[in-house]
CSV table of C-alpha atoms in Angstrom, one decimal:
chain,number,residue,atom,x,y,z
U,1352,MET,CA,126.6,115.5,103.7
U,1353,LYS,CA,124.8,112.5,104.7
U,1354,ILE,CA,123.9,109.6,103.4
U,1355,TYR,CA,120.2,107.9,103.9
U,1356,SER,CA,118.4,104.7,103.4
U,1357,ALA,CA,114.3,105.9,102.1
U,1358,PRO,CA,111.7,103.4,103.3
U,1359,LEU,CA,110.6,101.3,100.6
U,1360,GLN,CA,107.2,99.1,101.2
U,1361,GLY,CA,108.3,95.2,100.7
U,1362,TYR,CA,112.1,96.1,100.1
U,1363,THR,CA,113.7,97.6,102.9
U,1364,GLU,CA,112.5,95.7,105.7
U,1365,ALA,CA,114.5,94.3,108.4
U,1366,VAL,CA,116.8,91.3,106.8
U,1367,TRP,CA,117.1,93.6,104.0
U,1368,ARG,CA,118.7,96.5,106.4
U,1369,ASN,CA,120.5,94.2,108.2
U,1370,LEU,CA,122.6,92.7,104.8
U,1371,HIS,CA,122.8,95.4,103.9
U,1372,HIS,CA,124.6,97.1,106.5
U,1373,SER,CA,127.0,93.9,107.1
U,1374,VAL,CA,127.8,94.2,103.4
U,1375,PHE,CA,127.8,97.7,102.6
U,1376,SER,CA,128.8,100.8,103.9
U,1377,GLY,CA,128.4,104.2,103.5
U,1378,VAL,CA,124.3,105.3,105.1
U,1379,ASP,CA,124.1,107.4,108.2
U,1380,ALA,CA,120.7,106.1,108.9
U,1381,TYR,CA,117.6,103.4,107.8
U,1382,TYR,CA,114.2,104.4,107.8
U,1383,THR,CA,112.1,101.8,108.0
U,1384,PRO,CA,108.8,100.7,106.1
U,1385,PHE,CA,106.0,103.3,107.4
U,1386,LEU,CA,104.0,101.3,110.2
U,1387,ARG,CA,99.4,101.9,110.0
U,1388,TYR,CA,96.8,101.7,112.4
U,1389,GLU,CA,94.2,99.8,110.5
U,1390,ARG,CA,90.9,97.8,111.6
U,1391,ASN,CA,91.9,98.8,115.7
U,1392,GLU,CA,95.0,97.3,115.2
U,1393,ILE,CA,99.0,97.1,114.1
U,1394,ARG,CA,99.8,94.2,111.5
U,1395,SER,CA,102.3,91.5,113.0
U,1396,LYS,CA,104.5,92.6,110.3
U,1397,ASP,CA,105.0,95.5,111.2
U,1398,ILE,CA,105.7,95.4,114.5
U,1399,ARG,CA,108.4,92.5,113.8
U,1400,ASP,CA,109.9,94.8,111.3
U,1401,ILE,CA,110.8,97.5,114.1
U,1402,GLU,CA,111.3,95.6,117.0
U,1403,GLN,CA,114.9,96.0,118.4
U,1404,LYS,CA,115.5,92.7,118.6
U,1405,ASN,CA,115.1,92.4,115.2
U,1406,ASN,CA,117.3,95.1,113.7
U,1407,SER,CA,121.1,95.0,114.1
U,1408,VAL,CA,121.7,98.6,112.3
U,1409,PRO,CA,123.3,101.9,114.3
U,1410,ASN,CA,120.7,104.3,113.6
U,1411,LEU,CA,117.4,103.1,112.9
U,1412,ILE,CA,114.3,105.8,112.2
U,1413,PRO,CA,111.1,104.6,112.4
U,1414,GLN,CA,108.6,105.9,110.3
U,1415,ILE,CA,104.6,106.3,110.7
U,1416,ILE,CA,101.5,106.7,108.6
U,1417,ALA,CA,98.1,108.7,109.9
U,1418,SER,CA,95.7,110.7,108.6
U,1419,THR,CA,94.4,112.0,112.5
U,1420,PRO,CA,96.6,112.0,115.9
U,1421,GLU,CA,93.7,109.3,117.0
U,1422,GLU,CA,95.5,107.9,114.4
U,1423,MET,CA,99.2,108.3,115.3
U,1424,HIS,CA,98.5,107.3,119.5
U,1425,PRO,CA,99.1,103.6,119.2
U,1426,LEU,CA,101.5,103.6,117.4
U,1427,LEU,CA,103.5,106.3,119.2
U,1428,GLN,CA,102.8,103.8,122.3
U,1429,LEU,CA,104.9,100.8,120.4
U,1430,LEU,CA,107.9,102.6,119.4
U,1431,ARG,CA,108.0,103.8,122.8
U,1432,SER,CA,107.9,100.5,124.2
U,1433,GLU,CA,110.4,99.5,121.9
U,1434,GLY,CA,112.3,103.2,123.2
U,1435,TYR,CA,112.9,104.6,120.2
U,1436,LYS,CA,113.4,108.3,120.6
U,1437,ARG,CA,113.2,109.1,116.2
U,1438,VAL,CA,109.8,109.0,114.6
U,1439,ASP,CA,109.5,109.7,110.8
U,1440,ILE,CA,105.8,110.9,109.7
U,1441,ASN,CA,104.9,110.2,105.7
U,1442,MET,CA,103.5,112.5,103.8
U,1443,GLY,CA,105.0,111.1,100.7
U,1444,CYS,CA,103.1,108.2,100.3
U,1445,SER,CA,101.6,108.0,96.6
U,1446,PHE,CA,100.4,104.3,96.9
U,1447,ILE,CA,96.1,105.0,96.1
U,1448,LEU,CA,95.5,102.9,99.0
U,1449,GLN,CA,96.8,105.0,101.5
U,1450,ALA,CA,95.9,108.7,99.7
U,1451,LYS,CA,92.5,108.1,99.1
U,1452,ARG,CA,92.7,107.6,103.4
U,1453,LYS,CA,94.4,111.1,103.0
U,1454,ARG,CA,97.5,109.5,104.2
U,1455,GLY,CA,100.8,110.1,103.2
U,1456,ALA,CA,100.7,112.6,99.9
U,1457,GLY,CA,97.0,112.1,100.4
U,1458,ILE,CA,97.0,114.4,103.3
U,1459,LEU,CA,98.8,117.2,101.6
U,1460,PRO,CA,95.6,119.3,100.6
U,1461,TYR,CA,94.5,119.4,104.0
U,1462,PRO,CA,96.1,121.9,106.5
U,1463,GLN,CA,93.8,121.7,108.5
U,1464,MET,CA,94.2,117.7,108.7
U,1465,VAL,CA,98.4,118.6,108.8
U,1466,LYS,CA,97.8,121.3,111.6
U,1467,GLU,CA,96.3,118.6,113.7
U,1468,LEU,CA,99.0,115.9,113.3
U,1469,MET,CA,101.5,118.8,113.9
U,1470,GLN,CA,99.8,119.2,117.2
U,1471,GLU,CA,100.5,115.9,118.5
U,1472,VAL,CA,104.5,116.2,117.3
U,1473,ALA,CA,104.3,119.7,119.4
U,1474,GLN,CA,102.8,117.2,122.4
U,1475,ASN,CA,105.2,114.4,122.5
U,1476,SER,CA,108.2,116.2,123.0
U,1477,ASP,CA,110.0,112.9,123.8
U,1478,ILE,CA,110.2,112.1,120.7
U,1479,SER,CA,112.1,114.0,118.0
U,1480,PHE,CA,110.0,113.8,114.7
U,1481,SER,CA,110.9,114.6,110.7
U,1482,VAL,CA,108.7,114.8,108.3
U,1483,LYS,CA,108.9,112.9,104.5
U,1484,MET,CA,106.2,114.4,102.3
U,1485,ARG,CA,105.7,115.9,98.0
U,1486,LEU,CA,105.8,119.0,96.4
U,1487,GLY,CA,101.9,118.5,96.8
U,1488,TRP,CA,99.3,116.2,95.7
U,1489,GLU,CA,97.9,117.5,92.6
U,1490,SER,CA,99.5,121.1,92.7
U,1491,LYS,CA,102.6,121.9,93.2
U,1492,ASP,CA,101.8,124.9,95.2
U,1493,GLU,CA,99.8,122.3,98.0
U,1494,TRP,CA,103.9,122.4,99.9
U,1495,GLN,CA,103.6,126.6,100.4
U,1496,GLN,CA,100.0,126.8,102.5
U,1497,LEU,CA,101.6,123.8,104.6
U,1498,MET,CA,104.5,126.3,105.7
U,1499,PRO,CA,103.8,128.0,108.5
U,1500,ILE,CA,102.6,125.0,109.6
U,1501,LEU,CA,105.8,122.8,109.8
U,1502,ASN,CA,107.5,125.6,110.5
U,1503,SER,CA,106.2,126.8,113.7
U,1504,VAL,CA,106.7,122.7,115.4
U,1505,PRO,CA,109.8,121.4,116.2
U,1506,LEU,CA,111.2,119.1,113.4
U,1507,ASN,CA,114.4,117.4,113.3
U,1508,SER,CA,114.3,117.8,109.1
U,1509,ILE,CA,112.0,117.2,106.0
U,1510,THR,CA,112.7,115.1,104.0
U,1511,MET,CA,111.5,116.4,99.9
U,1512,HIS,CA,110.6,114.3,97.2
U,1513,PRO,CA,110.6,116.9,94.2
U,1514,ARG,CA,106.9,115.7,92.7
U,1515,LEU,CA,103.6,115.4,93.3
U,1516,GLY,CA,101.5,112.7,94.7
U,1517,LEU,CA,99.5,111.7,91.6
U,1518,GLU,CA,103.1,112.1,89.2
U,1519,GLN,CA,103.9,108.7,91.7
U,1520,TYR,CA,107.1,108.3,90.0
U,1521,LYS,CA,106.0,109.3,85.8
U,1522,LYS,CA,107.4,112.3,85.5
U,1523,ALA,CA,111.2,113.8,86.4
U,1524,VAL,CA,111.5,115.2,89.7
U,1525,ASP,CA,110.6,119.1,89.9
U,1526,ILE,CA,114.3,120.7,91.4
U,1527,GLU,CA,113.5,124.4,90.5
U,1528,ALA,CA,110.2,123.5,93.0
U,1529,PHE,CA,113.0,122.1,95.2
U,1530,ALA,CA,115.7,124.6,95.4
U,1531,ASN,CA,111.8,126.7,96.7
U,1532,PHE,CA,111.0,124.2,99.5
U,1533,TYR,CA,114.8,124.3,100.2
U,1534,LYS,CA,114.6,128.8,100.5
U,1535,GLU,CA,111.5,128.8,102.5
U,1536,CYS,CA,111.8,125.6,105.0
U,1537,LYS,CA,113.3,125.8,108.7
U,1538,HIS,CA,114.3,122.9,109.6
U,1539,PRO,CA,117.1,121.1,108.3
U,1540,VAL,CA,116.4,119.6,104.4
U,1541,ILE,CA,117.1,115.8,102.8
U,1542,TYR,CA,116.7,115.9,99.2
U,1543,ASN,CA,115.0,112.1,97.9
U,1544,GLY,CA,114.3,111.5,93.9
U,1545,ASP,CA,115.8,110.1,91.4
U,1546,ILE,CA,119.3,109.8,92.5
U,1547,THR,CA,121.0,106.4,90.9
U,1548,THR,CA,124.7,107.5,90.7
U,1549,LEU,CA,127.6,109.3,92.6
U,1550,SER,CA,127.5,112.1,89.9
U,1551,ASP,CA,123.4,112.8,90.7
U,1552,ILE,CA,124.6,113.2,94.6
U,1553,LYS,CA,127.3,115.1,93.5
U,1554,ARG,CA,124.8,117.4,91.5
U,1555,ILE,CA,122.7,118.4,94.6
U,1556,GLU,CA,125.5,118.4,97.1
U,1557,GLU,CA,126.6,121.1,94.9
U,1558,GLN,CA,123.7,122.9,94.3
U,1559,PHE,CA,122.0,122.8,97.8
U,1560,PRO,CA,125.5,122.8,99.8
U,1561,ASN,CA,123.4,123.2,103.5
U,1562,VAL,CA,121.0,120.1,102.5
U,1563,GLU,CA,121.6,117.5,105.4
U,1564,ALA,CA,121.6,115.2,103.7
U,1565,VAL,CA,120.3,112.6,100.4
U,1566,MET,CA,117.8,110.1,100.9
U,1567,LEU,CA,118.3,106.8,98.5
U,1568,GLY,CA,115.8,104.6,97.9
U,1569,ARG,CA,115.1,103.2,94.2
U,1570,GLY,CA,119.1,104.3,93.9
U,1571,LEU,CA,120.5,102.3,96.6
U,1572,LEU,CA,118.4,99.0,95.6
U,1573,ALA,CA,119.9,99.3,92.4
U,1574,ASN,CA,123.3,100.1,92.9
U,1575,PRO,CA,123.5,98.9,96.8
U,1576,ALA,CA,127.7,100.3,96.9
U,1577,LEU,CA,125.6,103.5,96.1
U,1578,ALA,CA,126.1,105.3,99.4
U,1579,GLN,CA,129.6,103.6,99.6
U,1580,GLU,CA,130.6,105.2,96.6
U,1581,TYR,CA,129.8,108.5,97.5
U,1582,LYS,CA,132.2,107.9,100.8
U,1583,GLU,CA,134.7,106.4,98.9
U,1584,ASP,CA,134.5,109.1,96.9
U,1585,ARG,CA,135.1,106.7,93.6
U,1586,GLU,CA,132.7,104.4,91.5
U,1587,PHE,CA,132.6,101.1,92.2
U,1588,THR,CA,133.9,98.1,89.6
U,1589,HIS,CA,131.9,95.6,88.2
U,1590,GLY,CA,133.8,93.3,90.1
U,1591,GLU,CA,133.7,94.9,93.2
U,1592,LYS,CA,129.9,94.8,93.2
U,1593,ARG,CA,129.2,91.6,91.7
U,1594,ILE,CA,131.4,90.2,94.8
U,1595,LEU,CA,129.4,92.7,97.3
U,1596,ILE,CA,126.1,91.5,95.9
U,1597,LYS,CA,126.5,88.2,96.0
U,1598,THR,CA,127.7,88.4,99.2
U,1599,MET,CA,124.8,89.9,100.6
U,1600,HIS,CA,122.3,88.0,97.9
U,1601,ASP,CA,123.7,85.0,99.8
U,1602,ALA,CA,123.2,85.8,102.9
U,1603,MET,CA,119.5,87.0,102.7
U,1604,TYR,CA,118.8,83.1,100.6
U,1605,ASN,CA,120.1,81.4,103.6
U,1606,GLN,CA,117.9,84.1,106.2
U,1607,LEU,CA,114.7,83.7,104.2
U,1608,SER,CA,114.8,80.3,102.4
U,1609,PRO,CA,113.8,78.5,106.0
U,1610,ARG,CA,111.4,80.7,106.7
U,1611,LEU,CA,109.3,80.8,103.6
U,1612,LEU,CA,107.2,78.2,102.5
U,1613,GLY,CA,108.8,76.6,99.0
U,1614,ASN,CA,109.0,78.2,95.9
U,1615,THR,CA,106.0,80.6,95.4
U,1616,GLN,CA,107.3,82.8,98.5
U,1617,PHE,CA,110.3,83.1,98.5
U,1618,LEU,CA,110.4,84.2,94.6
U,1619,SER,CA,107.2,86.1,95.2
U,1620,LYS,CA,110.2,87.8,97.9
U,1621,MET,CA,112.9,88.2,95.8
U,1622,LYS,CA,112.3,88.2,92.4
U,1623,PRO,CA,111.2,92.1,92.9
U,1624,TYR,CA,114.4,93.1,93.8
U,1625,TRP,CA,115.7,92.6,90.2
U,1626,GLU,CA,113.4,94.7,89.2
U,1627,TYR,CA,115.5,97.4,90.5
U,1628,LEU,CA,119.1,95.6,91.1
U,1629,LEU,CA,121.8,96.2,88.4
U,1630,PRO,CA,119.7,98.5,85.5
U,1631,ASP,CA,123.1,97.5,83.3
U,1632,MET,CA,122.8,93.7,83.7
U,1633,LEU,CA,122.3,91.8,80.2
U,1634,LYS,CA,118.2,92.2,80.0
U,1635,ARG,CA,118.2,88.3,78.7
U,1636,GLU,CA,120.2,87.4,81.9
U,1637,LYS,CA,117.6,89.4,83.9
U,1638,LYS,CA,114.7,88.3,82.2
U,1639,ALA,CA,116.0,84.5,83.0
U,1640,ILE,CA,115.9,85.5,86.8
U,1641,LEU,CA,112.3,87.2,86.8
U,1642,LYS,CA,110.9,84.1,85.5
U,1643,SER,CA,112.5,81.2,87.4
U,1644,SER,CA,109.9,78.7,88.8
U,1645,THR,CA,111.6,77.0,91.2
U,1646,ILE,CA,114.4,78.0,94.2
U,1647,GLU,CA,116.7,75.6,91.7
U,1648,LYS,CA,116.2,77.5,88.7
U,1649,TYR,CA,116.5,81.0,90.4
U,1650,MET,CA,120.2,80.2,91.7
U,1651,MET,CA,121.3,79.7,89.2
U,1652,ASN,CA,120.1,81.9,87.1
U,1653,VAL,CA,121.1,84.7,89.1
U,1654,ASN,CA,125.1,82.8,89.3
U,1655,ILE,CA,125.0,83.2,86.1
U,1656,ALA,CA,123.7,86.5,86.0
U,1657,LEU,CA,126.7,87.4,88.5
U,1658,SER,CA,129.1,85.8,86.8
U,1659,ASN,CA,129.0,87.8,83.7
U,1660,TYR,CA,128.7,90.8,85.7
């Protein structure tokens, strides 16, 4: 079974992906945070994130989010110009600002809109498309009315996160609903949602032996060694994780600090990772990292926390 790195806005950008791949192993493909077309343009920071010159991972899959074929066109044009032959369509994002525009999980209650996107998929045969989705926006039955549409077009795979868009990440994943989707979907299926340990991965593999891959999101942010643990079939010790995480963190510091001006921008970029990273770290030490007001204090608190982990 393969292991994929999920697209997480603000976290799994090019710097993180490149350094994770250089320090850790086990991830078979990295998905980019979604590209979107708004106000007649694509954000320059999003363009930089998918440019080939800024990426060194061997298997990078760009993700797009759109509600209409017209929104897809400039995104596909950009990705073609960068030489991409694989594109993932986001129908799972639960952010309200996107959902109210009928993007991400917000498109799931509208079969006709999904059909129009899938017609665009069929017409762009030079690109291999996949879909990442949820069970629905407000009803767990919404995916069922979409299956005839999704099964009728050539898709590389479908990633299912078995929650509703309205639930975001609050309720438990619905494994029974995923099992029903798994039976009905004619495409290769990827599981995503609440995978935080090696035993979680093995449980999905055992319960769904034909699943193509498990996609790791917040679990990989919490334990960057998780994919490697699966491939090596062992849990890493605290000491092993400490060395690898410090190597990756220090490399991120070296790459980001010269580019970001001053304490505020650097800290606003780095501190959010610690909301997920190493959840079993001592709470007082994590709190000290998150309260750091200067780069110097931040690095000192990170070094203390890692040395005690």
